[in-house]
Coordinates of C-alpha atoms in Angstrom, one line a residue:
Chain B
X1 CA -20.2 -10.2 24.1
X2 CA -23.9 -9.2 23.9
X3 CA -24.5 -9.6 27.6
X4 CA -21.7 -7.3 28.6
X5 CA -22.9 -4.7 26.1
X6 CA -26.4 -4.8 27.7
X7 CA -25.1 -4.2 31.2
X8 CA -23.0 -1.2 30.1
X9 CA -25.5 0.3 27.7
X10 CA -24.4 0.9 24.1
X11 CA -23.1 4.3 23.0
X12 CA -22.4 4.4 19.3
X13 CA -20.8 7.9 19.3
X14 CA -18.0 6.9 21.6
X15 CA -17.4 3.8 19.6
X16 CA -17.0 5.8 16.4
X17 CA -14.6 8.2 17.9
X18 CA -12.4 5.3 19.0
X19 CA -12.3 3.9 15.5
X20 CA -8.9 2.5 14.7
X21 CA -6.9 3.8 11.8
X22 CA -7.0 0.3 10.4
X23 CA -10.3 -1.2 9.2
X24 CA -12.2 -1.9 12.3
X25 CA -13.0 -5.5 12.9
X26 CA -15.9 -7.2 14.7
X27 CA -15.2 -5.0 17.7
X28 CA -17.0 -1.9 16.5
X29 CA -20.3 -2.9 18.0
X30 CA -18.9 -3.2 21.5
X31 CA -18.4 -0.8 24.2
X32 CA -15.2 1.2 24.1
X33 CA -14.1 -0.3 27.4
X34 CA -14.7 -3.8 26.0
X35 CA -12.9 -2.9 22.8
X36 CA -9.9 -1.6 24.7
X37 CA -9.8 -4.6 27.0
X38 CA -10.4 -7.1 24.2
X39 CA -7.6 -5.4 22.2
X40 CA -5.2 -5.5 25.2
X41 CA -6.0 -9.2 25.7
X42 CA -5.4 -10.0 22.1
X43 CA -2.2 -7.9 22.2
X44 CA -1.0 -9.9 25.2
X45 CA -1.7 -13.1 23.5
X46 CA 0.2 -12.0 20.4
X47 CA 3.1 -10.9 22.6
X48 CA 3.2 -14.3 24.2
X49 CA 3.3 -16.0 20.8
X50 CA 6.1 -13.6 19.7
X51 CA 8.2 -14.3 22.7
X52 CA 8.1 -18.0 21.9
X53 CA 9.5 -17.2 18.4
X54 CA 12.0 -14.6 19.8
X55 CA 15.1 -14.0 17.7
X56 CA 13.8 -16.2 14.9
X57 CA 13.6 -14.0 11.8
X58 CA 12.3 -16.8 9.6
X59 CA 9.4 -17.5 12.0
X60 CA 6.9 -15.1 10.5
X61 CA 4.7 -17.8 9.1
X62 CA 4.7 -19.8 12.3
X63 CA 3.9 -16.6 14.2
X64 CA 1.0 -15.8 11.9
X65 CA -0.1 -19.5 12.1
X66 CA -0.1 -19.4 15.9
X67 CA -2.1 -16.1 16.0
X68 CA -4.6 -17.5 13.6
X69 CA -5.0 -20.7 15.7
X70 CA -5.7 -18.5 18.7
X71 CA -8.0 -15.8 17.2
X72 CA -9.4 -17.7 14.2
X73 CA -8.2 -15.1 11.8
X74 CA -5.6 -12.4 11.3
X75 CA -7.0 -9.0 12.2
X76 CA -5.5 -5.8 11.0
X77 CA -4.6 -4.9 14.6
X78 CA -2.8 -8.2 15.0
X79 CA -0.7 -7.7 11.9
X80 CA 0.1 -4.2 13.2
X81 CA 1.3 -5.6 16.5
X82 CA 3.5 -8.2 14.8
X83 CA 4.9 -5.5 12.6
X84 CA 5.7 -3.2 15.5
X85 CA 7.2 -6.0 17.7
X86 CA 9.3 -7.8 15.0
X87 CA 10.5 -4.6 13.3
X88 CA 9.4 -5.9 9.9
X89 CA 7.3 -3.7 7.8
X90 CA 3.5 -4.1 7.7
X91 CA 3.8 -4.4 3.9
X92 CA 5.9 -7.5 4.2
X93 CA 3.6 -9.1 6.7
X94 CA 0.5 -8.3 4.8
X95 CA 2.2 -9.7 1.7
X96 CA 2.8 -13.0 3.5
X97 CA -0.7 -13.1 5.0
X98 CA -2.3 -12.6 1.7
X99 CA 0.0 -15.0 -0.2
X100 CA -1.0 -18.1 1.7
X101 CA -4.5 -19.3 1.4
X102 CA -4.6 -20.8 4.8
X103 CA -4.4 -17.4 6.4
X104 CA -7.7 -15.5 6.6
X105 CA -7.9 -11.8 7.1
X106 CA -11.6 -12.0 7.7
X107 CA -13.2 -13.4 10.9
X108 CA -14.0 -17.1 10.5
X109 CA -16.9 -19.0 11.9
X110 CA -16.5 -21.7 14.6
X111 CA -16.5 -24.4 11.9
X112 CA -14.5 -24.3 8.7
X113 CA -16.2 -26.2 5.9
X114 CA -14.1 -26.8 2.8
X115 CA -15.7 -28.1 -0.3
X116 CA -13.3 -29.6 -2.8
X117 CA -13.8 -28.3 -6.3
X118 CA -10.7 -29.9 -7.8
X119 CA -10.9 -31.7 -11.2
X120 CA -11.9 -35.1 -9.9
X121 CA -14.5 -33.7 -7.5
X122 CA -15.7 -31.3 -10.1
X123 CA -16.7 -34.0 -12.6
X124 CA -18.4 -35.9 -9.8
X125 CA -20.7 -32.9 -9.0
X126 CA -18.8 -30.7 -6.5
X127 CA -20.3 -27.5 -7.9
X128 CA -23.8 -28.8 -7.0
X129 CA -22.6 -29.7 -3.5
X130 CA -21.0 -26.3 -3.1
X131 CA -24.3 -24.7 -4.2
X132 CA -26.2 -26.9 -1.8
X133 CA -24.0 -25.8 1.1
X134 CA -24.4 -22.2 0.1
X135 CA -28.2 -22.7 0.1
X136 CA -28.4 -24.6 3.4
X137 CA -26.0 -22.3 5.2
X138 CA -27.4 -19.1 3.6
X139 CA -24.0 -17.8 2.7
X140 CA -21.6 -17.8 -0.2
X141 CA -18.3 -19.5 -0.7
X142 CA -15.5 -17.7 1.2
X143 CA -18.0 -16.1 3.6
X144 CA -19.1 -16.7 7.2
X145 CA -22.7 -17.4 8.2
X146 CA -24.6 -14.7 10.1
X147 CA -24.6 -16.7 13.3
X148 CA -20.8 -17.0 13.1
X149 CA -21.0 -20.8 13.2
X150 CA -19.7 -21.7 9.7
X151 CA -17.3 -20.4 7.2
X152 CA -17.8 -22.0 3.8
X153 CA -14.9 -22.1 1.4
X154 CA -14.1 -24.0 -1.8
X155 CA -10.6 -25.4 -2.2
X156 CA -8.9 -26.7 -5.3
X157 CA -7.7 -30.1 -4.3
X158 CA -7.6 -32.0 -1.0
X159 CA -5.5 -34.8 -2.4
X160 CA -8.1 -37.5 -1.9
X161 CA -9.5 -37.6 -5.4
X162 CA -10.6 -41.3 -5.2
X163 CA -13.0 -40.4 -2.3
X164 CA -14.5 -37.4 -4.1
X165 CA -16.5 -35.4 -3.9
X166 CA -14.8 -34.5 -0.6
X167 CA -15.9 -32.1 2.1
X168 CA -13.7 -31.4 5.1
X169 CA -15.2 -29.9 8.2
X170 CA -12.7 -29.0 10.9
X171 CA -10.3 -31.7 9.8
X172 CA -13.0 -34.4 9.5
X173 CA -13.3 -35.8 6.0
X174 CA -16.6 -36.6 4.5
X175 CA -16.2 -38.7 1.4
X176 CA -18.5 -39.4 -1.6
X177 CA -20.7 -36.5 -0.5
X178 CA -23.9 -35.9 -2.6
X179 CA -26.3 -33.1 -2.2
X180 CA -28.6 -35.2 -0.1
X181 CA -25.9 -35.7 2.5
X182 CA -25.1 -32.0 2.9
X183 CA -27.8 -31.5 5.4
X184 CA -26.5 -34.4 7.5
X185 CA -23.0 -33.1 7.4
X186 CA -24.2 -29.7 8.7
X187 CA -26.3 -31.3 11.3
X188 CA -23.5 -33.5 12.5
X189 CA -21.1 -30.5 12.7
X190 CA -23.6 -28.5 14.7
X191 CA -24.0 -31.5 17.1
X192 CA -20.2 -31.7 17.6
X193 CA -17.9 -33.7 15.4
X194 CA -15.6 -34.7 18.2
X195 CA -18.4 -36.4 20.1
X196 CA -17.5 -40.1 20.2
X197 CA -20.3 -42.6 19.7
X198 CA -19.4 -45.0 22.5
X199 CA -21.9 -47.6 21.7
X200 CA -21.2 -49.5 18.5
X201 CA -17.8 -48.0 17.8
X202 CA -15.3 -50.8 17.9
X203 CA -12.4 -48.4 18.3
X204 CA -13.6 -47.5 21.8
X205 CA -12.8 -50.1 24.5
X206 CA -12.4 -50.0 28.3
X207 CA -8.9 -50.1 29.8
X208 CA -7.9 -50.6 33.4
X209 CA -4.9 -48.5 34.5
X210 CA -2.7 -48.2 37.5
X211 CA 0.0 -45.8 38.7
X212 CA 3.3 -46.3 37.0
X213 CA 5.2 -45.9 40.3
X214 CA 3.3 -47.6 43.1
X215 CA 1.2 -49.8 40.7
X216 CA -1.9 -49.0 42.8
X217 CA -5.0 -49.1 40.7
X218 CA -6.3 -45.7 39.6
X219 CA -9.8 -47.1 38.8
X220 CA -12.8 -45.9 40.8
X221 CA -15.5 -48.5 40.3
X222 CA -18.0 -46.5 42.4
X223 CA -18.0 -43.5 40.0
X224 CA -19.1 -44.2 36.5
X225 CA -18.3 -42.1 33.4
X226 CA -19.7 -43.2 30.1
X227 CA -21.2 -46.2 32.0
X228 CA -17.7 -47.5 32.9
X229 CA -15.6 -47.2 36.0
X230 CA -13.7 -43.9 35.9
X231 CA -10.0 -43.2 36.3
X232 CA -9.2 -40.9 39.2
X233 CA -6.1 -38.8 39.4
X234 CA -5.0 -35.6 41.1
X235 CA -4.1 -32.6 39.0
X236 CA -2.7 -29.2 39.7
X237 CA -2.6 -26.0 37.7
X238 CA -2.3 -22.4 38.6
X239 CA -2.0 -23.1 42.3
X240 CA -5.2 -25.2 42.2
X241 CA -5.1 -28.8 43.3
X242 CA -7.9 -31.2 42.8
X243 CA -9.3 -34.4 41.5
X244 CA -9.9 -35.3 37.9
X245 CA -11.9 -38.2 36.7
X246 CA -11.3 -39.5 33.2
X247 CA -13.4 -42.0 31.2
X248 CA -11.7 -45.3 31.1
X249 CA -13.0 -45.9 27.6
X250 CA -10.0 -45.6 25.3
X251 CA -11.1 -43.2 22.6
X252 CA -13.6 -41.2 24.7
X253 CA -12.6 -37.8 26.0
X254 CA -15.2 -37.4 28.6
X255 CA -13.9 -36.1 31.9
X256 CA -15.0 -34.5 35.2
X257 CA -13.0 -32.3 37.4
X258 CA -13.1 -30.4 40.7
X259 CA -12.2 -27.1 39.1
X260 CA -13.1 -25.8 35.7
X261 CA -9.9 -26.2 33.7
X262 CA -9.4 -23.6 30.9
X263 CA -8.6 -25.0 27.5
X264 CA -4.9 -25.1 26.6
X265 CA -3.8 -25.4 30.3
X266 CA -1.0 -27.9 30.8
X267 CA -1.8 -29.9 33.9
X268 CA 0.4 -31.7 36.3
X269 CA -0.9 -35.2 37.0
X270 CA -0.3 -37.0 40.3
X271 CA -1.2 -40.4 41.6
X272 CA -3.8 -40.0 44.4
X273 CA -2.1 -42.8 46.4
X274 CA 1.6 -42.3 46.3
X275 CA 1.5 -38.7 45.0
X276 CA 4.1 -39.5 42.3
X277 CA 4.3 -37.3 39.3
X278 CA 2.7 -39.3 36.4
X279 CA 4.6 -37.4 33.8
X280 CA 6.0 -39.8 31.1
X281 CA 9.3 -39.6 29.2
X282 CA 7.9 -38.4 25.9
X283 CA 6.1 -35.3 24.6
X284 CA 2.8 -35.1 22.9
X285 CA 3.2 -35.6 19.1
X286 CA 0.3 -33.1 18.5
X287 CA 1.1 -30.2 20.8
X288 CA 4.5 -30.9 22.5
X289 CA 3.2 -30.9 26.0
X290 CA 4.5 -33.7 28.3
X291 CA 2.6 -37.0 28.1
X292 CA 1.1 -38.6 31.2
X293 CA 1.8 -42.3 31.4
X294 CA -0.2 -45.0 33.2
X295 CA 0.3 -48.8 33.3
X296 CA -2.4 -50.8 31.6
X297 CA -3.5 -54.0 33.3
X298 CA -2.3 -57.1 31.5
X299 CA 0.8 -55.2 30.3
X300 CA 1.2 -52.1 28.4
X301 CA 1.4 -48.3 28.8
X302 CA -1.3 -45.8 28.0
X303 CA -0.2 -42.2 27.5
X304 CA -2.4 -39.1 27.3
X305 CA -1.5 -35.5 26.6
X306 CA -1.4 -33.3 29.7
X307 CA -2.8 -30.3 27.8
X308 CA -6.5 -29.7 28.3
X309 CA -8.3 -29.9 25.0
X310 CA -5.5 -31.7 23.2
X311 CA -6.5 -35.2 22.1
X312 CA -3.0 -36.6 21.8
X313 CA -2.8 -40.2 23.2
X314 CA -0.8 -43.4 22.7
X315 CA -1.4 -46.9 23.7
X316 CA 1.5 -49.4 23.8
X317 CA 0.1 -52.8 24.7
X318 CA 3.4 -54.6 24.3
X319 CA 4.8 -52.6 27.2
X320 CA 8.2 -52.2 25.4
X321 CA 9.7 -49.0 24.3
X322 CA 9.1 -46.7 27.2
Chain U
X1 CA 39.0 -9.7 -12.3
X2 CA 36.8 -12.1 -14.3
X3 CA 37.4 -12.7 -18.0
X4 CA 34.4 -13.6 -20.1
X5 CA 33.3 -13.5 -23.7
X6 CA 30.4 -11.4 -24.9
X7 CA 29.4 -11.8 -28.5
X8 CA 32.9 -13.1 -29.2
X9 CA 34.7 -10.1 -27.5
X10 CA 36.8 -10.7 -24.5
X11 CA 36.0 -8.5 -21.5
X12 CA 37.5 -8.4 -18.0
X13 CA 35.1 -7.2 -15.3
X14 CA 35.2 -7.1 -11.5
X15 CA 33.7 -9.9 -9.5
X16 CA 30.1 -9.4 -8.8
X17 CA 29.3 -7.6 -12.0
X18 CA 26.2 -8.8 -13.7
X19 CA 26.1 -9.9 -17.4
X20 CA 23.9 -6.8 -18.1
X21 CA 26.5 -4.4 -16.7
X22 CA 29.3 -6.2 -18.6
X23 CA 27.4 -6.1 -21.9
X24 CA 26.5 -2.5 -21.5
X25 CA 30.1 -1.8 -20.6
X26 CA 31.1 -3.2 -24.0
X27 CA 28.3 -1.2 -25.7
X28 CA 25.9 -4.1 -26.5
X29 CA 22.4 -2.9 -26.1
X30 CA 20.1 -5.1 -23.9
X31 CA 16.5 -3.8 -23.4
X32 CA 15.3 -3.7 -19.8
X33 CA 12.1 -2.8 -18.1
X34 CA 12.4 -3.8 -14.5
X35 CA 16.0 -2.9 -14.1
X36 CA 17.2 0.5 -12.7
X37 CA 20.5 1.6 -11.5
X38 CA 20.4 2.0 -7.7
X39 CA 17.8 -0.6 -7.2
X40 CA 18.5 -4.3 -6.6
X41 CA 18.2 -6.6 -9.6
X42 CA 14.9 -8.4 -9.7
X43 CA 14.6 -10.3 -13.0
X44 CA 10.9 -9.9 -13.4
X45 CA 10.4 -8.6 -16.9
X46 CA 12.6 -11.2 -18.7
X47 CA 13.4 -8.7 -21.5
X48 CA 17.1 -8.8 -20.7
X49 CA 17.4 -12.5 -21.6
X50 CA 20.8 -13.5 -23.0
X51 CA 22.1 -16.9 -24.1
X52 CA 24.9 -18.5 -22.2
X53 CA 26.9 -21.7 -22.8
X54 CA 27.4 -23.5 -26.1
X55 CA 25.8 -26.2 -28.2
X56 CA 23.0 -28.2 -26.6
X57 CA 23.8 -26.8 -23.2
X58 CA 23.1 -23.3 -24.1
X59 CA 20.4 -21.7 -22.1
X60 CA 18.6 -18.4 -21.7
X61 CA 19.2 -16.4 -18.5
X62 CA 18.1 -13.0 -17.3
X63 CA 21.3 -10.9 -17.6
X64 CA 20.3 -8.5 -14.9
X65 CA 20.5 -11.1 -12.2
X66 CA 23.2 -13.4 -13.6
X67 CA 26.7 -12.7 -12.2
X68 CA 29.7 -12.8 -14.6
X69 CA 31.7 -16.0 -14.4
X70 CA 35.2 -16.8 -15.7
X71 CA 35.2 -18.2 -19.2
X72 CA 31.5 -17.7 -19.8
X73 CA 30.4 -17.3 -23.4
X74 CA 27.4 -14.9 -23.7
X75 CA 25.4 -14.0 -26.8
X76 CA 23.2 -11.0 -26.3
X77 CA 21.4 -11.0 -29.7
X78 CA 21.3 -14.6 -31.0
X79 CA 18.2 -15.6 -32.9
X80 CA 17.0 -17.5 -29.9
X81 CA 17.4 -14.5 -27.7
X82 CA 15.6 -12.2 -30.1
X83 CA 12.7 -14.7 -30.5
X84 CA 12.3 -14.9 -26.7
X85 CA 12.4 -11.1 -26.3
X86 CA 9.8 -10.7 -29.0
X87 CA 7.5 -13.1 -27.2
X88 CA 8.0 -11.3 -23.9
X89 CA 7.1 -8.0 -25.6
X90 CA 4.0 -9.6 -27.2
X91 CA 2.9 -10.8 -23.8
X92 CA 3.6 -7.4 -22.2
X93 CA 1.6 -5.7 -25.0
X94 CA -1.3 -8.2 -24.4
X95 CA -1.5 -7.0 -20.8
X96 CA -0.5 -3.4 -20.8
X97 CA -1.0 -2.0 -24.4
X98 CA -1.4 1.6 -23.2
X99 CA 2.1 1.9 -21.8
X100 CA 4.3 4.2 -23.8
X101 CA 7.4 2.5 -22.6
X102 CA 6.2 -0.9 -23.7
X103 CA 5.0 0.4 -27.0
X104 CA 8.3 2.0 -27.7
X105 CA 10.2 -1.2 -26.9
X106 CA 7.9 -3.2 -29.0
X107 CA 8.3 -1.0 -32.1
X108 CA 12.0 -0.9 -31.6
X109 CA 12.0 -4.7 -31.7
X110 CA 9.7 -4.9 -34.7
X111 CA 6.8 -6.2 -32.8
X112 CA 3.7 -4.7 -34.3
X113 CA 0.9 -6.9 -33.1
X114 CA 0.3 -9.5 -30.5
X115 CA -1.6 -12.8 -30.8
X116 CA -3.1 -13.1 -27.3
X117 CA -6.3 -12.1 -25.6
X118 CA -6.1 -8.4 -25.2
X119 CA -6.3 -7.0 -21.6
X120 CA -5.9 -3.5 -20.4
X121 CA -4.0 -3.8 -17.1
X122 CA -2.1 -0.9 -15.5
X123 CA 0.6 -3.0 -13.9
X124 CA 3.1 -5.6 -15.1
X125 CA 4.2 -6.5 -11.6
X126 CA 7.8 -5.6 -12.4
X127 CA 8.3 -4.5 -8.8
X128 CA 10.1 -1.3 -9.6
X129 CA 7.9 0.9 -7.5
X130 CA 8.1 -1.6 -4.6
X131 CA 11.9 -1.5 -4.7
X132 CA 12.0 2.2 -5.2
X133 CA 9.8 2.7 -2.1
X134 CA 11.9 0.3 0.0
X135 CA 15.5 0.9 -1.2
X136 CA 15.6 4.6 -2.2
X137 CA 12.8 6.1 -0.2
X138 CA 13.2 3.9 2.8
X139 CA 9.5 3.8 3.3
X140 CA 8.2 0.3 2.4
X141 CA 4.7 1.7 2.1
X142 CA 3.7 -0.5 -0.9
X143 CA 4.4 -4.1 -1.6
X144 CA 3.1 -7.2 -3.3
X145 CA -0.1 -8.6 -2.1
X146 CA -1.9 -11.9 -2.9
X147 CA -0.8 -14.6 -5.3
X148 CA -1.2 -15.7 -8.9
X149 CA -4.0 -14.1 -10.7
X150 CA -4.9 -11.8 -7.8
X151 CA -1.4 -10.6 -7.2
X152 CA -1.2 -6.9 -7.0
X153 CA 0.8 -4.0 -5.7
X154 CA -0.5 -1.6 -3.1
X155 CA -0.6 -0.6 0.5
X156 CA -1.7 -3.1 3.2
X157 CA -5.5 -3.2 3.5
X158 CA -5.8 -0.7 0.6
X159 CA -5.8 2.3 2.8
X160 CA -3.4 5.2 3.0
X161 CA -0.2 4.0 4.5
X162 CA 1.4 5.7 7.5
X163 CA 4.8 5.2 6.0
X164 CA 4.0 6.9 2.7
X165 CA 5.4 10.4 2.3
X166 CA 3.7 11.0 -1.0
X167 CA 7.1 11.3 -2.6
X168 CA 5.8 10.0 -6.0
X169 CA 8.8 7.8 -6.5
X170 CA 6.6 4.8 -7.4
X171 CA 4.9 6.8 -10.2
X172 CA 8.2 8.2 -11.4
X173 CA 9.7 4.7 -12.0
X174 CA 6.6 2.9 -13.3
X175 CA 6.9 1.7 -16.9
X176 CA 3.3 0.7 -17.2
X177 CA 1.3 3.6 -15.8
X178 CA 2.4 7.2 -16.0
X179 CA 0.3 7.8 -12.9
X180 CA -0.7 5.0 -10.6
X181 CA -4.2 6.5 -10.4
X182 CA -7.3 5.0 -8.8
X183 CA -9.4 8.1 -9.5
X184 CA -12.8 6.7 -8.6
X185 CA -11.7 5.9 -5.0
X186 CA -9.2 8.7 -4.2
X187 CA -8.6 7.6 -0.6
X188 CA -7.3 4.3 -1.9
X189 CA -4.7 5.9 -4.2
X190 CA -1.1 5.9 -3.0
X191 CA -0.6 9.5 -3.9
X192 CA -4.0 10.9 -3.4
X193 CA -3.1 13.5 -6.1
X194 CA -6.1 12.9 -8.3
X195 CA -8.4 13.7 -5.4
X196 CA -7.3 17.3 -5.9
X197 CA -6.6 17.5 -9.6
X198 CA -9.6 16.7 -11.7
X199 CA -9.3 15.9 -15.4
X200 CA -9.9 19.1 -17.5
X201 CA -13.1 17.9 -19.3
X202 CA -15.0 17.1 -16.2
X203 CA -16.0 20.7 -15.8
X204 CA -16.8 21.4 -19.5
X205 CA -18.1 25.0 -19.1
X206 CA -14.9 26.1 -17.4
X207 CA -12.5 24.6 -20.0
X208 CA -14.8 24.5 -23.0
X209 CA -12.0 25.5 -25.5
X210 CA -9.6 22.9 -24.1
X211 CA -8.6 20.1 -26.4
X212 CA -8.5 16.7 -24.7
X213 CA -5.1 15.0 -25.1
X214 CA -5.8 11.9 -23.0
X215 CA -6.4 8.7 -24.9
X216 CA -8.3 7.0 -23.4
X217 CA -9.6 9.9 -21.3
X218 CA -10.2 8.8 -17.7
X219 CA -13.0 11.2 -17.2
X220 CA -14.8 10.2 -20.5
X221 CA -14.5 6.5 -19.5
X222 CA -16.1 7.2 -16.1
X223 CA -18.9 9.3 -17.7
X224 CA -19.6 6.4 -20.0

């Protein structure tokens, strides 16, 4: 955002004249052109979400949920678009958005850090931990840090009282947290929570796979990823067709590809030898995209989600079922 | 037609009639706060509770939302009902003591003091204004926001609504505030009326003979 602003040169007067009737969001600092484009882009995304929930009057919560998953929060403009398109009043939608605590009307940081302050966690020192987070992040509960990395919030109970005090960062649970561990939690989050420690993690192990149709091995011993032979397949998306190399370590999400694949793209996977579609019979339990199935040597089927960025996977070593 | 018994009297009413309407048809008074003819029943204030059923299965229901049923036995002023109503009034007094409507109701029911922590709210969340805005004025400019302790009534994002026509219907029906006024921040007010009309004592020299009739006076409170 900042780079584009530099190239165009800021002009605050024009920005002010374009101010929306609803409280302006983070967009006020941008160029009017950027604001308009950004707005249009977000509008298109919302329209796409709405078209998926077409004709479903009870789908307001899922619509808001999908918008929040995409934008990180519910902006005033987004609620306005939903109101206009669904024909419901803005009052109703605002009422729903403020009723549920999982909806946020303020921009959220990249990582959401929830500190449990429920009864069990409270007596084990959750307030001190919340204070420590506030001190370390330089923000207060319910607010975003200045660098837009973290949003800190306190929640009332996460339902894991035996493990308290509990801190959840982006769906990763940290149990028995004390104030000395706060710094480590933040450091680990900044480094990336999804990064898999390949060495020493017993849940990560190499598999050898082959095409489910021609049974030709998909392994490429000459090309190493994570220090193990990679799996090579052909993928296509948006009229692009190229190779994709996956780590053969089950549990690692490292991959290399010929083209840069945007997150959320659902890819078509093909065998590079017989060109058969590798699409399996089932859908991803996480996101609903088709699963890609490959035969594991020594019997069994490994399935991975075909959506870029989704971590849905299944391993069925008995080989039955599918 | 449905036949039911209210306080021992047989009455036949049409299907879909509520207990409140049936009782009022017979002339039994039931106090209400959140009920208004022409607006959908809501059952928020619980002042209109009546006792239905007999013996150990008797229970309290809000008569404004309960449809009449064949053979139902209703008591509109049993000791249990009166006790429940008095409690409701005490709780209403605890939150909105300045409301004339609530004070009148309380004294009519012989409630002269309340035992809870005194608050000075200007809303009992009865939803009359919300229903008025939606059902009679066809505007839907105001609605409920938030949840639990932070539940409130107002416009989305607390700014002047595009749907609002400044009809004043919300203030007309409100039992808790005679004027839903947010004087200190006029642009947030639904009506915006107080941005133009200042309380008389703000400009003392202009109205120095004027007697103040407002208790508590908004302007004096702000000056303090």
